[in-house]
Coordinates of C-alpha atoms and ligand atoms in Angstrom, one line a residue:
M9 CA 43.6 166.6 162.0
L10 CA 45.7 167.2 158.9
E11 CA 47.6 164.2 157.7
A12 CA 49.4 162.9 154.7
K13 CA 49.1 159.2 153.9
N14 CA 51.6 157.4 151.8
I15 CA 52.4 160.3 149.5
N16 CA 54.6 159.9 146.4
F17 CA 55.6 162.7 144.2
S18 CA 57.9 163.1 141.2
Y19 CA 59.1 166.0 139.1
G20 CA 59.4 164.2 135.7
K21 CA 61.3 161.0 136.3
K22 CA 62.9 162.2 139.5
Q23 CA 61.1 160.9 142.6
I24 CA 61.0 163.7 145.2
L25 CA 58.8 162.2 147.9
D26 CA 58.8 158.5 148.6
D27 CA 55.9 157.1 150.6
V28 CA 55.7 160.0 153.0
S29 CA 53.2 159.8 155.9
I30 CA 52.9 162.5 158.5
K31 CA 50.3 163.7 161.0
L32 CA 50.2 167.2 162.3
A33 CA 49.5 166.9 166.0
E34 CA 46.6 169.2 166.8
H35 CA 47.4 172.5 168.6
Q36 CA 51.1 171.7 168.4
I37 CA 54.1 173.0 166.5
T38 CA 55.6 170.6 164.0
T39 CA 58.9 171.5 162.4
L40 CA 60.2 169.9 159.2
I41 CA 64.0 169.7 159.0
G42 CA 66.3 168.1 156.5
P43 CA 69.1 168.8 154.0
N44 CA 68.7 171.0 151.0
G45 CA 66.7 169.3 148.3
S46 CA 65.3 166.6 150.7
G47 CA 61.7 167.6 149.7
K48 CA 60.6 169.8 152.6
S49 CA 59.1 172.6 150.4
T50 CA 57.6 170.0 148.1
L51 CA 55.9 168.3 151.0
F52 CA 54.6 171.7 152.1
K53 CA 53.2 172.3 148.7
L54 CA 51.3 169.0 148.8
L55 CA 50.0 169.7 152.3
T56 CA 48.7 173.1 151.4
R57 CA 47.2 172.2 148.0
S58 CA 49.8 174.0 145.8
Q59 CA 50.7 170.6 144.2
K60 CA 48.9 167.3 143.8
A61 CA 50.5 164.1 144.9
D62 CA 51.0 161.4 142.3
S63 CA 49.6 158.9 144.8
G64 CA 48.6 158.9 148.4
Q65 CA 46.3 161.4 150.0
V66 CA 46.3 164.5 152.2
L67 CA 43.4 164.5 154.6
L68 CA 41.9 167.3 156.5
A69 CA 39.3 166.1 159.1
D70 CA 39.3 162.8 157.3
K71 CA 38.4 164.4 153.9
D72 CA 40.7 164.7 150.9
I73 CA 42.0 168.3 150.8
W74 CA 41.1 168.5 147.1
Q75 CA 37.4 168.0 147.9
Y76 CA 37.2 171.3 149.8
P77 CA 36.0 174.4 147.9
A78 CA 39.0 176.8 147.7
R79 CA 37.3 179.3 150.0
D80 CA 36.6 176.7 152.7
F81 CA 40.2 175.4 152.5
A82 CA 41.5 179.0 153.0
K83 CA 39.5 179.2 156.2
E84 CA 41.3 176.2 157.5
V85 CA 44.8 176.6 156.2
A86 CA 47.0 179.7 155.8
I87 CA 50.6 179.8 154.5
V88 CA 53.4 182.3 155.1
H89 CA 55.9 181.8 152.3
Q90 CA 59.6 182.3 152.5
K91 CA 59.6 185.2 150.2
N92 CA 56.5 187.3 149.7
D93 CA 56.8 190.2 147.4
L94 CA 53.4 190.1 145.7
Y95 CA 51.1 192.9 146.7
D96 CA 53.8 194.8 148.7
D97 CA 52.6 198.0 147.1
L98 CA 49.6 197.9 149.5
T99 CA 49.6 199.4 152.9
V100 CA 50.0 197.1 156.0
E101 CA 46.3 197.4 156.8
E102 CA 45.2 196.8 153.2
L103 CA 47.3 193.7 152.9
I104 CA 46.1 192.2 156.2
K105 CA 42.5 192.9 155.1
M106 CA 43.1 190.6 152.2
G107 CA 43.2 187.7 154.6
R108 CA 39.5 188.2 155.0
L109 CA 38.8 187.5 151.4
P110 CA 37.6 183.9 152.0
Y111 CA 34.9 185.3 154.2
V112 CA 33.6 188.1 151.9
G113 CA 29.9 187.8 151.2
L114 CA 29.2 186.0 154.4
T115 CA 27.3 188.5 156.5
K116 CA 28.2 187.2 159.9
E117 CA 31.9 187.4 159.4
I118 CA 31.8 190.7 157.5
D119 CA 30.2 192.3 160.5
N120 CA 33.3 191.9 162.7
Q121 CA 35.9 192.1 159.9
D122 CA 37.2 195.5 161.1
E123 CA 37.5 194.1 164.7
I124 CA 39.5 191.1 163.5
I125 CA 41.9 193.3 161.5
K126 CA 42.4 195.6 164.4
Q127 CA 43.1 192.7 166.8
V128 CA 45.7 191.2 164.4
I129 CA 47.4 194.6 163.9
E130 CA 47.6 195.1 167.7
Y131 CA 48.7 191.6 168.4
L132 CA 51.6 191.9 165.9
E133 CA 52.5 195.4 167.1
L134 CA 51.9 196.9 163.7
E135 CA 49.7 199.8 164.8
P136 CA 52.5 202.5 164.2
V137 CA 53.0 201.3 160.6
K138 CA 49.6 200.3 159.6
N139 CA 49.2 203.0 157.0
K140 CA 52.7 202.5 155.5
L141 CA 53.4 200.7 152.3
V142 CA 54.6 197.1 153.0
S143 CA 57.5 197.6 150.6
Q144 CA 58.8 200.4 152.8
L145 CA 59.1 198.3 155.9
S146 CA 62.1 196.4 157.3
G147 CA 62.3 192.7 156.7
G148 CA 61.3 191.9 160.2
Q149 CA 58.2 194.1 160.0
Q150 CA 57.3 192.7 156.6
Q151 CA 57.4 189.2 158.0
R152 CA 55.0 190.2 160.7
V153 CA 52.7 191.7 158.1
W154 CA 52.7 188.4 156.1
L155 CA 51.9 186.6 159.3
G156 CA 49.1 189.1 159.9
L157 CA 47.6 188.3 156.5
A158 CA 47.6 184.6 157.4
L159 CA 46.2 185.3 160.9
A160 CA 43.4 187.4 159.4
Q161 CA 42.2 184.3 157.6
Q162 CA 41.6 182.8 161.1
P163 CA 42.9 179.5 160.0
R164 CA 43.2 176.4 162.2
Y165 CA 46.5 175.4 160.5
L166 CA 49.3 177.7 159.8
F167 CA 52.2 176.8 157.6
L168 CA 55.5 178.7 157.5
D169 CA 58.2 178.0 155.0
E170 CA 61.6 179.0 156.5
P171 CA 60.0 182.0 158.3
T172 CA 63.3 183.3 159.8
T173 CA 65.4 183.3 156.6
Y174 CA 65.5 187.0 156.1
L175 CA 65.5 188.0 159.7
D176 CA 68.4 189.0 161.9
L177 CA 69.0 186.9 165.1
H178 CA 67.0 189.3 167.2
F179 CA 64.0 189.2 165.0
Q180 CA 64.3 185.4 164.5
M181 CA 63.9 184.9 168.2
R182 CA 61.1 187.4 168.4
F183 CA 59.3 185.9 165.5
L184 CA 59.6 182.3 166.8
T185 CA 58.5 183.4 170.3
L186 CA 55.5 185.2 168.8
L187 CA 54.6 181.9 167.0
K188 CA 55.0 179.9 170.2
N189 CA 52.8 182.4 172.1
L190 CA 50.2 182.3 169.3
N191 CA 50.2 178.5 169.4
Q192 CA 49.8 178.5 173.2
T193 CA 47.1 181.2 173.4
T194 CA 45.0 180.4 170.3
K195 CA 45.7 176.6 170.0
L196 CA 46.6 177.2 166.3
T197 CA 48.3 174.1 164.8
I198 CA 51.6 175.2 163.3
C199 CA 53.8 173.5 160.8
M200 CA 57.1 175.2 159.7
I201 CA 60.3 174.5 157.9
L202 CA 63.5 175.5 159.8
H203 CA 67.2 175.0 159.0
D204 CA 68.5 175.9 162.4
L205 CA 68.5 172.8 164.6
N206 CA 68.7 174.7 167.8
Q207 CA 65.6 176.6 166.9
A208 CA 63.9 173.4 165.9
L209 CA 64.9 171.9 169.3
H210 CA 63.5 174.8 171.2
Y211 CA 60.4 175.9 169.4
S212 CA 58.8 172.6 168.3
D213 CA 56.6 170.1 170.0
Q214 CA 57.3 167.6 167.2
V215 CA 60.1 167.4 164.6
V216 CA 60.0 165.5 161.3
L217 CA 63.3 164.8 159.6
L218 CA 63.2 164.4 155.8
S219 CA 66.2 163.0 153.9
Q220 CA 66.2 162.2 150.2
G221 CA 62.4 162.3 150.0
K222 CA 61.8 160.0 152.9
I223 CA 60.9 160.5 156.5
K224 CA 63.9 159.3 158.5
S225 CA 62.6 160.2 161.9
Q226 CA 59.7 161.9 163.6
G227 CA 58.8 162.5 167.2
L228 CA 59.8 164.7 170.1
P229 CA 62.6 167.2 169.1
E230 CA 65.2 165.5 171.3
E231 CA 64.3 162.1 169.8
V232 CA 64.8 163.3 166.2
I233 CA 67.7 165.7 166.6
T234 CA 70.3 163.2 167.8
E235 CA 74.0 162.9 167.0
A236 CA 73.3 159.8 164.9
N237 CA 70.5 161.3 162.8
V238 CA 72.4 164.6 162.2
K239 CA 75.5 162.6 161.1
E240 CA 73.4 160.4 158.8
S241 CA 71.3 163.1 157.2
F242 CA 73.5 166.2 157.2
D243 CA 76.9 164.5 157.3
I244 CA 77.9 166.6 160.3
N245 CA 79.5 165.6 163.5
C246 CA 77.7 167.2 166.4
R247 CA 77.1 167.0 170.1
I248 CA 73.8 167.4 171.8
I249 CA 74.5 169.2 175.0
E250 CA 72.1 169.0 178.0
T251 CA 71.8 172.1 180.1
E252 CA 69.2 173.3 182.6
D253 CA 67.7 175.4 179.8
G254 CA 67.2 172.3 177.6
K255 CA 69.2 170.5 174.9
F256 CA 71.5 172.3 172.5
F257 CA 73.0 171.2 169.2
Q258 CA 76.7 171.9 168.8
Q259 CA 78.6 171.3 165.6
L260 CA 82.0 169.7 166.2
Ligands
ATP305 N1 59.6 172.9 140.0 C1 60.5 172.0 140.0 N2 60.8 171.2 138.9 C2 61.7 170.2 139.0 N3 62.4 169.9 140.1 C3 62.1 170.6 141.3 C4 61.1 171.7 141.3 N4 61.1 172.2 142.5 C5 61.9 171.4 143.3 N5 62.5 170.5 142.5 C6 63.5 169.5 143.0 O1 62.9 168.7 144.0 C7 63.8 168.4 145.0 C8 63.3 168.8 146.4 O2 63.2 170.2 146.4 P1 62.5 171.0 147.7 O3 62.5 172.4 147.3 O4 61.3 170.3 148.0 O5 63.6 170.6 148.8 P2 63.8 171.4 150.2 O6 64.1 170.3 151.1 O7 62.7 172.3 150.5 O8 65.2 172.1 149.9 P3 65.8 173.5 150.5 O9 66.2 173.2 151.9 O10 66.9 173.8 149.6 O11 64.7 174.6 150.4 C9 65.1 169.1 144.6 O12 66.0 168.1 144.0 C10 64.7 170.1 143.7 O13 65.7 170.4 142.7

C-alpha cells in the first residue's frame, strides 16, 4: 500500500498542499483531477520522492519512502513524466533496457533481463521500431517507449503525469486502454493525472479531486465527478449523462 498521510508542502511562503491524505488502492487505477495549479504535479512529486514534504509522511508498505535505498524504491515505483526528452538519442531497445538499471549487479535478475525487455517490447507493439532512435518516432510511439522504460523496471506502482497530453484522440484511447489492460492482467497499481473528465470517468477505479491544494473529494469516479463538484472546483456548468455505456460528462 502506498499512502500519503497529512502532507503539507509550500514553495517559499506559498502553501501548495494543505493536509493531504490519500491511499492508492492496491491493483487499481487512481486518477488525480483538478484545476491548473491545484497541486496535482506537486503531489505526484511527493509520492514519487522527487520532493520532500514539509510535514506529514508518504508510506510504502508502512515504511517512509525516504527510508528506502534509491535502487529498492525504483523497483517498487516507476514514473512516466508528461514530457520526456532526456535520452531520446538512444534506440527504443536501449532506452527500455535502462529500466533494468535498478537490478544491475543482481545475478538472478540479470539472467532474464533480455527476456523481460523482449516481453515489454512485444507487449507495447514496439518490435518494428526497436532499433530506431526514440527521437525519430511519433509522439504516440514515444509515449509507449517511455511506458516501456517504466514497465522494464517491473514496478508495483506506476505513476503517469498527464500521459495523454501529446497524443491525438486515437492514441489517447489506445494508450488508456493499454493501461487498463495492463492493470487488469498484471495487477499493477496505477496513479495518473488526467484533465479529461470523461477519460477519468471511464478509465479509473478511484478518482481524487484536488482544488487549491486540498482534497475536495475522493472515491468512485461517479461519486467525485458530479455536477456540484465540477461547478465548485472548475467553475463549469455541466451535466452528467447516464447511458448504457456508463456516465458521461457534458459541459453546458
Ligand atoms: N518549482 C516551483 N516553484 C515555485 N512554485 C511552484 C513550482 N512548481 C509549481 N509551483 C506552484 O505550485 C502550484 C501547484 O502547481 P502544480 O504544478 O502542482 O499544479 P497542477 O495541479 O499540477 O497544475 P497543472 O494542471 O497546471 O499541471 C502552482 O501555483 C505553481 O505555480
